[in-house]
Amino acid sequence: MRAEYSDIGVDQRAAQDVISKQYLNWFPSAHVGYELNTQNTIQLSYSYRINRPRFRSLLPFSNFSDARNFRQGNPDLDPEYTHSMEAGYLKYWETGSLTSSIYYRYRTGVIEDITLIDPVTGFAIRTPANLALEHAFGVEFAGNQDITDWWQLNGSLNFYRAITQGAFTTPEGQVLDLSRDTYAWEGRVNNQMDLPKAFKAQFSFSYRSGQITPQGRSLPMYGVDLGINKEILNEKGTITLSVRDLFNTRRWRQEIRTDEIFRTIEAQRWGRQQFILSFNYRLNQEKGRGGRGGARPGGGGDF
């Protein structure tokens, strides 16, 4: 059980508008596991979580991507709350493991970006707002496998359906129906390889499908990351070359389609393409070595 107290205040002196919110929340969670034998385990979990608006989303000021498209925060934005329930089955074997799970998540106060047209200027204004609620349920798989003694593979795959129910009333009194029913999936594959001459390499690919949004749809997004390193100076030093978003394709894209608007938005939300060369030297430290086979699925082992 966790308790959190929040005190939020926004004072817009130019508009003579003061917004003040205080809330105390309790967040219970429970996790239960039962080991059937050394190779099979079942798990059940429940948690209640909060997702507070980012500071930038609360700022009432406008910024613009071009002369006719603006983004503006919403100081009256409330947090999202999520009830999450999950049942999982873990299978282990000598060279790997697999986790299969089904889940259900119930969210209230769902935060979504909406785009409105200013009736005076005709400009598009994009702002976050709280919708009513969302039901999401799906199935997820995560695992790892030692293909050979020099090649390890791990990855995850998630299929889900999300049903959102909500509406928004514009300053002019128009009610926008922002309900949606969408299916989507996402996955990631990561390869780690021990190469000749003490080189190590890592190659990963991630993909997120498109899905329906309250005012249109998001487009698929994918990307490739690559890393290679070599230990030098009697294994006390490591030189690493890593490339994030190798083909410069990891771009968030969304189409907005309403009776008044058709617009495409593109952004690199997770950072631009990067090439990084680094050197690390260990002083009187032994290099940590971890086991491989049978490890629990999870981390990608990024360099």
PDB file of C-alpha atoms in Angstrom:
ATOM      1  CA  MET A   1       0.000   0.000   0.000  1.00  0.00           C
ATOM      2  CA  ARG A   2       1.317   3.437  -0.970  1.00  0.00           C
ATOM      3  CA  ALA A   3      -0.137   6.861  -0.154  1.00  0.00           C
ATOM      4  CA  GLU A   4       0.508  10.025  -2.167  1.00  0.00           C
ATOM      5  CA  TYR A   5      -0.583  13.618  -1.597  1.00  0.00           C
ATOM      6  CA  SER A   6      -0.500  16.189  -4.396  1.00  0.00           C
ATOM      7  CA  ASP A   7      -0.937  19.958  -4.236  1.00  0.00           C
ATOM      8  CA  ILE A   8      -1.160  21.712  -7.611  1.00  0.00           C
ATOM      9  CA  GLY A   9      -1.658  25.429  -8.157  1.00  0.00           C
ATOM     10  CA  VAL A  10      -1.834  27.476 -11.356  1.00  0.00           C
ATOM     11  CA  ASP A  11      -2.105  31.274 -11.137  1.00  0.00           C
ATOM     12  CA  GLN A  12      -2.823  32.968 -14.466  1.00  0.00           C
ATOM     13  CA  ARG A  13      -2.509  36.596 -13.435  1.00  0.00           C
ATOM     14  CA  ALA A  14      -3.163  38.061 -16.874  1.00  0.00           C
ATOM     15  CA  ALA A  15      -6.464  36.181 -17.093  1.00  0.00           C
ATOM     16  CA  GLN A  16      -7.152  36.556 -13.348  1.00  0.00           C
ATOM     17  CA  ASP A  17      -7.731  32.814 -13.131  1.00  0.00           C
ATOM     18  CA  VAL A  18      -6.472  30.674 -10.239  1.00  0.00           C
ATOM     19  CA  ILE A  19      -6.696  26.870 -10.265  1.00  0.00           C
ATOM     20  CA  SER A  20      -5.897  24.944  -7.084  1.00  0.00           C
ATOM     21  CA  LYS A  21      -6.184  21.178  -6.600  1.00  0.00           C
ATOM     22  CA  GLN A  22      -5.247  18.937  -3.691  1.00  0.00           C
ATOM     23  CA  TYR A  23      -5.772  15.203  -3.577  1.00  0.00           C
ATOM     24  CA  LEU A  24      -4.731  12.307  -1.367  1.00  0.00           C
ATOM     25  CA  ASN A  25      -4.664   8.842  -2.947  1.00  0.00           C
ATOM     26  CA  TRP A  26      -4.002   5.329  -1.696  1.00  0.00           C
ATOM     27  CA  PHE A  27      -2.475   2.849  -4.125  1.00  0.00           C
ATOM     28  CA  PRO A  28      -2.740  -0.830  -3.150  1.00  0.00           C
ATOM     29  CA  SER A  29      -0.902  -3.590  -4.995  1.00  0.00           C
ATOM     30  CA  ALA A  30      -0.640  -7.360  -4.598  1.00  0.00           C
ATOM     31  CA  HIS A  31       1.500  -9.996  -6.299  1.00  0.00           C
ATOM     32  CA  VAL A  32       1.094 -13.741  -5.753  1.00  0.00           C
ATOM     33  CA  GLY A  33       3.160 -16.525  -7.292  1.00  0.00           C
ATOM     34  CA  TYR A  34       2.968 -20.300  -7.031  1.00  0.00           C
ATOM     35  CA  GLU A  35       5.791 -22.573  -8.151  1.00  0.00           C
ATOM     36  CA  LEU A  36       4.333 -25.755  -9.640  1.00  0.00           C
ATOM     37  CA  ASN A  37       7.837 -27.202  -9.984  1.00  0.00           C
ATOM     38  CA  THR A  38      11.327 -25.950 -10.830  1.00  0.00           C
ATOM     39  CA  GLN A  39      10.311 -25.261 -14.434  1.00  0.00           C
ATOM     40  CA  ASN A  40       6.758 -23.918 -14.132  1.00  0.00           C
ATOM     41  CA  THR A  41       5.352 -20.966 -12.162  1.00  0.00           C
ATOM     42  CA  ILE A  42       2.024 -19.141 -12.203  1.00  0.00           C
ATOM     43  CA  GLN A  43       1.553 -15.537 -11.071  1.00  0.00           C
ATOM     44  CA  LEU A  44      -1.352 -13.204 -10.293  1.00  0.00           C
ATOM     45  CA  SER A  45      -1.048  -9.470  -9.730  1.00  0.00           C
ATOM     46  CA  TYR A  46      -3.145  -6.365  -9.118  1.00  0.00           C
ATOM     47  CA  SER A  47      -2.103  -2.729  -8.858  1.00  0.00           C
ATOM     48  CA  TYR A  48      -3.691   0.706  -8.710  1.00  0.00           C
ATOM     49  CA  ARG A  49      -1.575   3.471 -10.250  1.00  0.00           C
ATOM     50  CA  ILE A  50      -1.641   7.188 -10.998  1.00  0.00           C
ATOM     51  CA  ASN A  51      -0.314   8.996 -14.056  1.00  0.00           C
ATOM     52  CA  ARG A  52       0.002  12.705 -13.380  1.00  0.00           C
ATOM     53  CA  PRO A  53       0.000  15.267 -16.190  1.00  0.00           C
ATOM     54  CA  ARG A  54       3.444  16.412 -17.230  1.00  0.00           C
ATOM     55  CA  PHE A  55       4.373  19.948 -16.202  1.00  0.00           C
ATOM     56  CA  ARG A  56       4.437  21.043 -19.830  1.00  0.00           C
ATOM     57  CA  SER A  57       0.868  19.768 -20.316  1.00  0.00           C
ATOM     58  CA  LEU A  58      -0.366  22.086 -17.539  1.00  0.00           C
ATOM     59  CA  LEU A  59       1.195  25.276 -18.888  1.00  0.00           C
ATOM     60  CA  PRO A  60      -1.475  27.530 -20.430  1.00  0.00           C
ATOM     61  CA  PHE A  61       0.987  29.102 -22.861  1.00  0.00           C
ATOM     62  CA  SER A  62       0.961  28.389 -26.588  1.00  0.00           C
ATOM     63  CA  ASN A  63       3.805  27.287 -28.812  1.00  0.00           C
ATOM     64  CA  PHE A  64       3.612  26.642 -32.526  1.00  0.00           C
ATOM     65  CA  SER A  65       5.001  24.266 -35.127  1.00  0.00           C
ATOM     66  CA  ASP A  66       4.039  26.631 -37.957  1.00  0.00           C
ATOM     67  CA  ALA A  67       2.026  29.814 -38.453  1.00  0.00           C
ATOM     68  CA  ARG A  68      -1.360  28.037 -38.326  1.00  0.00           C
ATOM     69  CA  ASN A  69      -0.832  25.180 -35.846  1.00  0.00           C
ATOM     70  CA  PHE A  70      -0.481  25.773 -32.114  1.00  0.00           C
ATOM     71  CA  ARG A  71      -0.092  23.606 -29.027  1.00  0.00           C
ATOM     72  CA  GLN A  72      -1.420  24.772 -25.662  1.00  0.00           C
ATOM     73  CA  GLY A  73      -1.405  23.198 -22.203  1.00  0.00           C
ATOM     74  CA  ASN A  74      -4.460  22.648 -20.026  1.00  0.00           C
ATOM     75  CA  PRO A  75      -4.040  23.852 -16.406  1.00  0.00           C
ATOM     76  CA  ASP A  76      -7.309  22.123 -15.432  1.00  0.00           C
ATOM     77  CA  LEU A  77      -5.983  18.687 -16.416  1.00  0.00           C
ATOM     78  CA  ASP A  78      -6.524  15.869 -13.898  1.00  0.00           C
ATOM     79  CA  PRO A  79      -4.441  12.701 -13.401  1.00  0.00           C
ATOM     80  CA  GLU A  80      -5.209   9.333 -14.953  1.00  0.00           C
ATOM     81  CA  TYR A  81      -5.950   6.399 -12.645  1.00  0.00           C
ATOM     82  CA  THR A  82      -5.409   2.777 -13.658  1.00  0.00           C
ATOM     83  CA  HIS A  83      -6.585  -0.514 -12.156  1.00  0.00           C
ATOM     84  CA  SER A  84      -4.380  -3.276 -13.595  1.00  0.00           C
ATOM     85  CA  MET A  85      -4.925  -7.041 -13.264  1.00  0.00           C
ATOM     86  CA  GLU A  86      -2.691  -9.728 -14.761  1.00  0.00           C
ATOM     87  CA  ALA A  87      -2.354 -13.516 -14.772  1.00  0.00           C
ATOM     88  CA  GLY A  88       0.880 -15.060 -16.017  1.00  0.00           C
ATOM     89  CA  TYR A  89       2.538 -18.410 -16.643  1.00  0.00           C
ATOM     90  CA  LEU A  90       6.347 -18.780 -16.584  1.00  0.00           C
ATOM     91  CA  LYS A  91       8.118 -21.703 -18.221  1.00  0.00           C
ATOM     92  CA  TYR A  92      11.849 -22.330 -17.750  1.00  0.00           C
ATOM     93  CA  TRP A  93      14.196 -24.716 -19.515  1.00  0.00           C
ATOM     94  CA  GLU A  94      17.955 -25.177 -19.640  1.00  0.00           C
ATOM     95  CA  THR A  95      18.686 -22.559 -22.285  1.00  0.00           C
ATOM     96  CA  GLY A  96      15.874 -20.047 -21.877  1.00  0.00           C
ATOM     97  CA  SER A  97      12.468 -19.096 -20.558  1.00  0.00           C
ATOM     98  CA  LEU A  98       9.044 -17.845 -21.673  1.00  0.00           C
ATOM     99  CA  THR A  99       6.406 -15.762 -19.911  1.00  0.00           C
ATOM    100  CA  SER A 100       2.815 -15.763 -21.197  1.00  0.00           C
ATOM    101  CA  SER A 101       0.261 -13.451 -19.615  1.00  0.00           C
ATOM    102  CA  ILE A 102      -3.212 -12.016 -20.057  1.00  0.00           C
ATOM    103  CA  TYR A 103      -4.143  -8.636 -18.602  1.00  0.00           C
ATOM    104  CA  TYR A 104      -6.971  -6.158 -18.118  1.00  0.00           C
ATOM    105  CA  ARG A 105      -6.566  -2.448 -17.402  1.00  0.00           C
ATOM    106  CA  TYR A 106      -9.299  -0.002 -16.477  1.00  0.00           C
ATOM    107  CA  ARG A 107      -8.367   3.676 -16.753  1.00  0.00           C
ATOM    108  CA  THR A 108     -10.341   6.733 -15.711  1.00  0.00           C
ATOM    109  CA  GLY A 109      -9.604  10.344 -16.591  1.00  0.00           C
ATOM    110  CA  VAL A 110      -7.770   9.187 -19.718  1.00  0.00           C
ATOM    111  CA  ILE A 111      -5.516  11.978 -21.052  1.00  0.00           C
ATOM    112  CA  GLU A 112      -5.623  12.430 -24.830  1.00  0.00           C
ATOM    113  CA  ASP A 113      -4.512  15.235 -27.128  1.00  0.00           C
ATOM    114  CA  ILE A 114      -7.359  16.800 -29.109  1.00  0.00           C
ATOM    115  CA  THR A 115      -7.235  19.340 -31.930  1.00  0.00           C
ATOM    116  CA  LEU A 116      -9.731  22.213 -32.164  1.00  0.00           C
ATOM    117  CA  ILE A 117     -10.219  24.997 -34.709  1.00  0.00           C
ATOM    118  CA  ASP A 118     -10.308  28.544 -33.357  1.00  0.00           C
ATOM    119  CA  PRO A 119     -13.535  30.016 -34.833  1.00  0.00           C
ATOM    120  CA  VAL A 120     -12.010  33.510 -35.052  1.00  0.00           C
ATOM    121  CA  THR A 121      -8.547  32.867 -36.504  1.00  0.00           C
ATOM    122  CA  GLY A 122      -9.122  29.472 -38.121  1.00  0.00           C
ATOM    123  CA  PHE A 123      -5.909  28.200 -36.507  1.00  0.00           C
ATOM    124  CA  ALA A 124      -5.595  24.618 -35.243  1.00  0.00           C
ATOM    125  CA  ILE A 125      -5.004  24.372 -31.481  1.00  0.00           C
ATOM    126  CA  ARG A 126      -3.847  21.066 -29.994  1.00  0.00           C
ATOM    127  CA  THR A 127      -4.434  20.605 -26.257  1.00  0.00           C
ATOM    128  CA  PRO A 128      -4.611  17.695 -23.766  1.00  0.00           C
ATOM    129  CA  ALA A 129      -7.940  16.807 -22.152  1.00  0.00           C
ATOM    130  CA  ASN A 130      -9.378  14.168 -19.825  1.00  0.00           C
ATOM    131  CA  LEU A 131     -11.713  11.676 -21.472  1.00  0.00           C
ATOM    132  CA  ALA A 132     -14.092   9.489 -19.499  1.00  0.00           C
ATOM    133  CA  LEU A 133     -12.678   5.948 -19.274  1.00  0.00           C
ATOM    134  CA  GLU A 134     -10.885   3.157 -21.115  1.00  0.00           C
ATOM    135  CA  HIS A 135     -11.008  -0.644 -21.017  1.00  0.00           C
ATOM    136  CA  ALA A 136      -7.897  -2.399 -22.361  1.00  0.00           C
ATOM    137  CA  PHE A 137      -7.214  -6.112 -22.434  1.00  0.00           C
ATOM    138  CA  GLY A 138      -4.638  -8.218 -24.187  1.00  0.00           C
ATOM    139  CA  VAL A 139      -2.083 -10.995 -24.205  1.00  0.00           C
ATOM    140  CA  GLU A 140       1.686 -10.619 -23.889  1.00  0.00           C
ATOM    141  CA  PHE A 141       4.658 -12.926 -24.418  1.00  0.00           C
ATOM    142  CA  ALA A 142       8.260 -12.326 -23.342  1.00  0.00           C
ATOM    143  CA  GLY A 143      11.164 -14.726 -23.460  1.00  0.00           C
ATOM    144  CA  ASN A 144      14.817 -15.423 -24.096  1.00  0.00           C
ATOM    145  CA  GLN A 145      16.741 -18.251 -25.692  1.00  0.00           C
ATOM    146  CA  ASP A 146      20.403 -19.170 -26.074  1.00  0.00           C
ATOM    147  CA  ILE A 147      20.563 -20.071 -29.781  1.00  0.00           C
ATOM    148  CA  THR A 148      24.228 -21.108 -29.507  1.00  0.00           C
ATOM    149  CA  ASP A 149      26.963 -20.556 -26.949  1.00  0.00           C
ATOM    150  CA  TRP A 150      27.736 -17.212 -28.651  1.00  0.00           C
ATOM    151  CA  TRP A 151      24.249 -15.972 -29.632  1.00  0.00           C
ATOM    152  CA  GLN A 152      21.442 -15.038 -27.250  1.00  0.00           C
ATOM    153  CA  LEU A 153      17.991 -13.927 -28.391  1.00  0.00           C
ATOM    154  CA  ASN A 154      15.288 -12.220 -26.322  1.00  0.00           C
ATOM    155  CA  GLY A 155      12.099 -10.420 -27.194  1.00  0.00           C
ATOM    156  CA  SER A 156       8.511  -9.550 -26.390  1.00  0.00           C
ATOM    157  CA  LEU A 157       5.171  -9.426 -28.213  1.00  0.00           C
ATOM    158  CA  ASN A 158       1.982  -7.695 -27.059  1.00  0.00           C
ATOM    159  CA  PHE A 159      -1.507  -7.835 -28.644  1.00  0.00           C
ATOM    160  CA  TYR A 160      -4.312  -5.743 -27.159  1.00  0.00           C
ATOM    161  CA  ARG A 161      -7.691  -4.097 -27.667  1.00  0.00           C
ATOM    162  CA  ALA A 162      -8.561  -0.687 -26.180  1.00  0.00           C
ATOM    163  CA  ILE A 163     -12.087   0.719 -25.885  1.00  0.00           C
ATOM    164  CA  THR A 164     -12.292   4.396 -24.909  1.00  0.00           C
ATOM    165  CA  GLN A 165     -15.528   6.172 -24.039  1.00  0.00           C
ATOM    166  CA  GLY A 166     -15.572   9.943 -23.773  1.00  0.00           C
ATOM    167  CA  ALA A 167     -16.611  13.315 -25.138  1.00  0.00           C
ATOM    168  CA  PHE A 168     -15.346  16.890 -25.088  1.00  0.00           C
ATOM    169  CA  THR A 169     -17.360  20.115 -25.101  1.00  0.00           C
ATOM    170  CA  THR A 170     -15.711  22.969 -26.998  1.00  0.00           C
ATOM    171  CA  PRO A 171     -15.845  26.603 -25.775  1.00  0.00           C
ATOM    172  CA  GLU A 172     -18.553  27.147 -28.411  1.00  0.00           C
ATOM    173  CA  GLY A 173     -20.711  24.402 -26.885  1.00  0.00           C
ATOM    174  CA  GLN A 174     -20.116  21.751 -29.545  1.00  0.00           C
ATOM    175  CA  VAL A 175     -19.900  18.209 -28.145  1.00  0.00           C
ATOM    176  CA  LEU A 176     -17.182  16.074 -29.765  1.00  0.00           C
ATOM    177  CA  ASP A 177     -17.585  12.304 -29.510  1.00  0.00           C
ATOM    178  CA  LEU A 178     -14.066  10.978 -28.836  1.00  0.00           C
ATOM    179  CA  SER A 179     -14.928   7.318 -28.266  1.00  0.00           C
ATOM    180  CA  ARG A 180     -12.857   4.685 -30.056  1.00  0.00           C
ATOM    181  CA  ASP A 181     -12.403   0.931 -30.345  1.00  0.00           C
ATOM    182  CA  THR A 182      -8.984  -0.148 -31.595  1.00  0.00           C
ATOM    183  CA  TYR A 183      -6.796  -3.229 -31.942  1.00  0.00           C
ATOM    184  CA  ALA A 184      -3.012  -2.918 -31.909  1.00  0.00           C
ATOM    185  CA  TRP A 185       0.210  -4.820 -31.334  1.00  0.00           C
ATOM    186  CA  GLU A 186       3.862  -4.123 -30.624  1.00  0.00           C
ATOM    187  CA  GLY A 187       7.004  -6.204 -30.415  1.00  0.00           C
ATOM    188  CA  ARG A 188      10.745  -6.131 -29.876  1.00  0.00           C
ATOM    189  CA  VAL A 189      13.578  -8.529 -30.755  1.00  0.00           C
ATOM    190  CA  ASN A 190      17.090  -8.207 -29.353  1.00  0.00           C
ATOM    191  CA  ASN A 191      20.163 -10.200 -30.428  1.00  0.00           C
ATOM    192  CA  GLN A 192      23.389 -10.365 -28.416  1.00  0.00           C
ATOM    193  CA  MET A 193      26.408 -12.028 -30.008  1.00  0.00           C
ATOM    194  CA  ASP A 194      29.979 -12.842 -28.980  1.00  0.00           C
ATOM    195  CA  LEU A 195      32.134 -12.317 -32.071  1.00  0.00           C
ATOM    196  CA  PRO A 196      35.726 -13.334 -32.860  1.00  0.00           C
ATOM    197  CA  LYS A 197      38.667 -11.311 -31.493  1.00  0.00           C
ATOM    198  CA  ALA A 198      36.781 -10.399 -28.284  1.00  0.00           C
ATOM    199  CA  PHE A 199      34.137  -8.292 -30.026  1.00  0.00           C
ATOM    200  CA  LYS A 200      30.548  -8.258 -28.758  1.00  0.00           C
ATOM    201  CA  ALA A 201      27.578  -7.010 -30.780  1.00  0.00           C
ATOM    202  CA  GLN A 202      23.954  -6.212 -30.109  1.00  0.00           C
ATOM    203  CA  PHE A 203      21.202  -5.717 -32.678  1.00  0.00           C
ATOM    204  CA  SER A 204      17.600  -4.866 -31.811  1.00  0.00           C
ATOM    205  CA  PHE A 205      14.424  -4.160 -33.765  1.00  0.00           C
ATOM    206  CA  SER A 206      11.199  -2.702 -32.369  1.00  0.00           C
ATOM    207  CA  TYR A 207       7.807  -2.204 -34.023  1.00  0.00           C
ATOM    208  CA  ARG A 208       4.557  -0.571 -32.934  1.00  0.00           C
ATOM    209  CA  SER A 209       1.480  -0.916 -35.119  1.00  0.00           C
ATOM    210  CA  GLY A 210      -0.860   1.887 -36.061  1.00  0.00           C
ATOM    211  CA  GLN A 211      -4.124   2.291 -34.187  1.00  0.00           C
ATOM    212  CA  ILE A 212      -7.307   4.337 -34.093  1.00  0.00           C
ATOM    213  CA  THR A 213      -7.146   7.537 -32.016  1.00  0.00           C
ATOM    214  CA  PRO A 214     -10.040   9.743 -30.807  1.00  0.00           C
ATOM    215  CA  GLN A 215      -9.694  12.033 -33.847  1.00  0.00           C
ATOM    216  CA  GLY A 216      -7.992   9.857 -36.451  1.00  0.00           C
ATOM    217  CA  ARG A 217      -5.225   7.282 -36.318  1.00  0.00           C
ATOM    218  CA  SER A 218      -1.571   6.863 -35.438  1.00  0.00           C
ATOM    219  CA  LEU A 219       0.731   5.309 -38.030  1.00  0.00           C
ATOM    220  CA  PRO A 220       3.134   2.387 -37.521  1.00  0.00           C
ATOM    221  CA  MET A 221       6.527   3.128 -35.980  1.00  0.00           C
ATOM    222  CA  TYR A 222       9.676   1.016 -36.071  1.00  0.00           C
ATOM    223  CA  GLY A 223      13.401   1.325 -35.543  1.00  0.00           C
ATOM    224  CA  VAL A 224      16.719  -0.499 -35.379  1.00  0.00           C
ATOM    225  CA  ASP A 225      19.475  -0.040 -32.777  1.00  0.00           C
ATOM    226  CA  LEU A 226      23.006  -1.394 -33.133  1.00  0.00           C
ATOM    227  CA  GLY A 227      25.960  -1.635 -30.783  1.00  0.00           C
ATOM    228  CA  ILE A 228      29.416  -3.191 -30.852  1.00  0.00           C
ATOM    229  CA  ASN A 229      32.160  -3.198 -28.229  1.00  0.00           C
ATOM    230  CA  LYS A 230      35.613  -4.631 -27.601  1.00  0.00           C
ATOM    231  CA  GLU A 231      37.568  -5.085 -24.400  1.00  0.00           C
ATOM    232  CA  ILE A 232      41.141  -3.828 -24.447  1.00  0.00           C
ATOM    233  CA  LEU A 233      44.043  -3.222 -22.036  1.00  0.00           C
ATOM    234  CA  ASN A 234      43.842  -6.673 -20.435  1.00  0.00           C
ATOM    235  CA  GLU A 235      40.035  -6.423 -20.117  1.00  0.00           C
ATOM    236  CA  LYS A 236      40.270  -3.264 -17.999  1.00  0.00           C
ATOM    237  CA  GLY A 237      39.016  -1.015 -20.774  1.00  0.00           C
ATOM    238  CA  THR A 238      36.026  -1.187 -23.112  1.00  0.00           C
ATOM    239  CA  ILE A 239      35.510   0.780 -26.291  1.00  0.00           C
ATOM    240  CA  THR A 240      31.924   0.932 -27.566  1.00  0.00           C
ATOM    241  CA  LEU A 241      30.224   2.189 -30.723  1.00  0.00           C
ATOM    242  CA  SER A 242      26.436   2.413 -30.507  1.00  0.00           C
ATOM    243  CA  VAL A 243      23.883   3.670 -33.002  1.00  0.00           C
ATOM    244  CA  ARG A 244      20.376   4.604 -31.955  1.00  0.00           C
ATOM    245  CA  ASP A 245      17.733   4.461 -34.701  1.00  0.00           C
ATOM    246  CA  LEU A 246      20.169   3.210 -37.336  1.00  0.00           C
ATOM    247  CA  PHE A 247      17.940   3.985 -40.342  1.00  0.00           C
ATOM    248  CA  ASN A 248      16.329   7.130 -38.850  1.00  0.00           C
ATOM    249  CA  THR A 249      12.818   5.628 -39.002  1.00  0.00           C
ATOM    250  CA  ARG A 250      11.640   5.839 -35.373  1.00  0.00           C
ATOM    251  CA  ARG A 251       9.185   8.682 -35.871  1.00  0.00           C
ATOM    252  CA  TRP A 252       5.826   9.145 -34.177  1.00  0.00           C
ATOM    253  CA  ARG A 253       3.222  10.007 -36.811  1.00  0.00           C
ATOM    254  CA  GLN A 254      -0.470  10.730 -36.475  1.00  0.00           C
ATOM    255  CA  GLU A 255      -3.272  11.644 -38.860  1.00  0.00           C
ATOM    256  CA  ILE A 256      -6.101  13.857 -37.578  1.00  0.00           C
ATOM    257  CA  ARG A 257      -9.348  13.485 -39.534  1.00  0.00           C
ATOM    258  CA  THR A 258     -12.492  15.401 -38.562  1.00  0.00           C
ATOM    259  CA  ASP A 259     -15.189  17.304 -40.455  1.00  0.00           C
ATOM    260  CA  GLU A 260     -13.010  20.432 -40.198  1.00  0.00           C
ATOM    261  CA  ILE A 261      -9.444  19.106 -40.086  1.00  0.00           C
ATOM    262  CA  PHE A 262      -7.125  16.862 -42.030  1.00  0.00           C
ATOM    263  CA  ARG A 263      -3.622  17.084 -40.637  1.00  0.00           C
ATOM    264  CA  THR A 264      -0.527  14.882 -40.344  1.00  0.00           C
ATOM    265  CA  ILE A 265       1.780  15.268 -37.325  1.00  0.00           C
ATOM    266  CA  GLU A 266       5.298  13.846 -37.196  1.00  0.00           C
ATOM    267  CA  ALA A 267       7.781  13.972 -34.319  1.00  0.00           C
ATOM    268  CA  GLN A 268      10.777  12.092 -32.915  1.00  0.00           C
ATOM    269  CA  ARG A 269       9.501  11.688 -29.365  1.00  0.00           C
ATOM    270  CA  TRP A 270      12.170   9.224 -28.280  1.00  0.00           C
ATOM    271  CA  GLY A 271      15.210  11.233 -29.364  1.00  0.00           C
ATOM    272  CA  ARG A 272      16.936  11.777 -32.651  1.00  0.00           C
ATOM    273  CA  GLN A 273      19.254   9.400 -34.429  1.00  0.00           C
ATOM    274  CA  GLN A 274      22.489   9.129 -32.443  1.00  0.00           C
ATOM    275  CA  PHE A 275      25.990   7.775 -33.045  1.00  0.00           C
ATOM    276  CA  ILE A 276      27.979   7.388 -29.823  1.00  0.00           C
ATOM    277  CA  LEU A 277      31.609   6.330 -29.396  1.00  0.00           C
ATOM    278  CA  SER A 278      32.667   5.803 -25.782  1.00  0.00           C
ATOM    279  CA  PHE A 279      35.563   4.444 -23.739  1.00  0.00           C
ATOM    280  CA  ASN A 280      35.337   3.027 -20.233  1.00  0.00           C
ATOM    281  CA  TYR A 281      38.289   2.094 -17.992  1.00  0.00           C
ATOM    282  CA  ARG A 282      37.874   0.067 -14.778  1.00  0.00           C
ATOM    283  CA  LEU A 283      40.192   0.813 -11.839  1.00  0.00           C
ATOM    284  CA  ASN A 284      40.755  -2.207  -9.574  1.00  0.00           C
ATOM    285  CA  GLN A 285      37.327  -3.626 -10.387  1.00  0.00           C
ATOM    286  CA  GLU A 286      36.501  -7.084 -11.567  1.00  0.00           C
ATOM    287  CA  LYS A 287      34.270  -7.256 -14.583  1.00  0.00           C
ATOM    288  CA  GLY A 288      30.814  -8.529 -13.607  1.00  0.00           C
ATOM    289  CA  ARG A 289      29.670 -11.690 -15.323  1.00  0.00           C
ATOM    290  CA  GLY A 290      26.090 -12.891 -15.267  1.00  0.00           C
ATOM    291  CA  GLY A 291      24.492 -16.189 -16.119  1.00  0.00           C
ATOM    292  CA  ARG A 292      22.798 -16.740 -19.448  1.00  0.00           C
ATOM    293  CA  GLY A 293      20.686 -19.837 -19.666  1.00  0.00           C
ATOM    294  CA  GLY A 294      17.304 -19.918 -17.964  1.00  0.00           C
ATOM    295  CA  ALA A 295      17.327 -16.248 -17.036  1.00  0.00           C
ATOM    296  CA  ARG A 296      14.034 -14.495 -16.628  1.00  0.00           C
ATOM    297  CA  PRO A 297      12.894 -12.588 -19.718  1.00  0.00           C
ATOM    298  CA  GLY A 298      13.156  -8.853 -19.571  1.00  0.00           C
ATOM    299  CA  GLY A 299      16.075  -6.497 -20.122  1.00  0.00           C
ATOM    300  CA  GLY A 300      17.552  -5.984 -23.521  1.00  0.00           C
ATOM    301  CA  GLY A 301      21.135  -5.763 -22.307  1.00  0.00           C
ATOM    302  CA  ASP A 302      21.828  -2.436 -23.974  1.00  0.00           C
ATOM    303  CA  PHE A 303      25.467  -1.394 -24.254  1.00  0.00           C
TER     304      PHE A 303
END
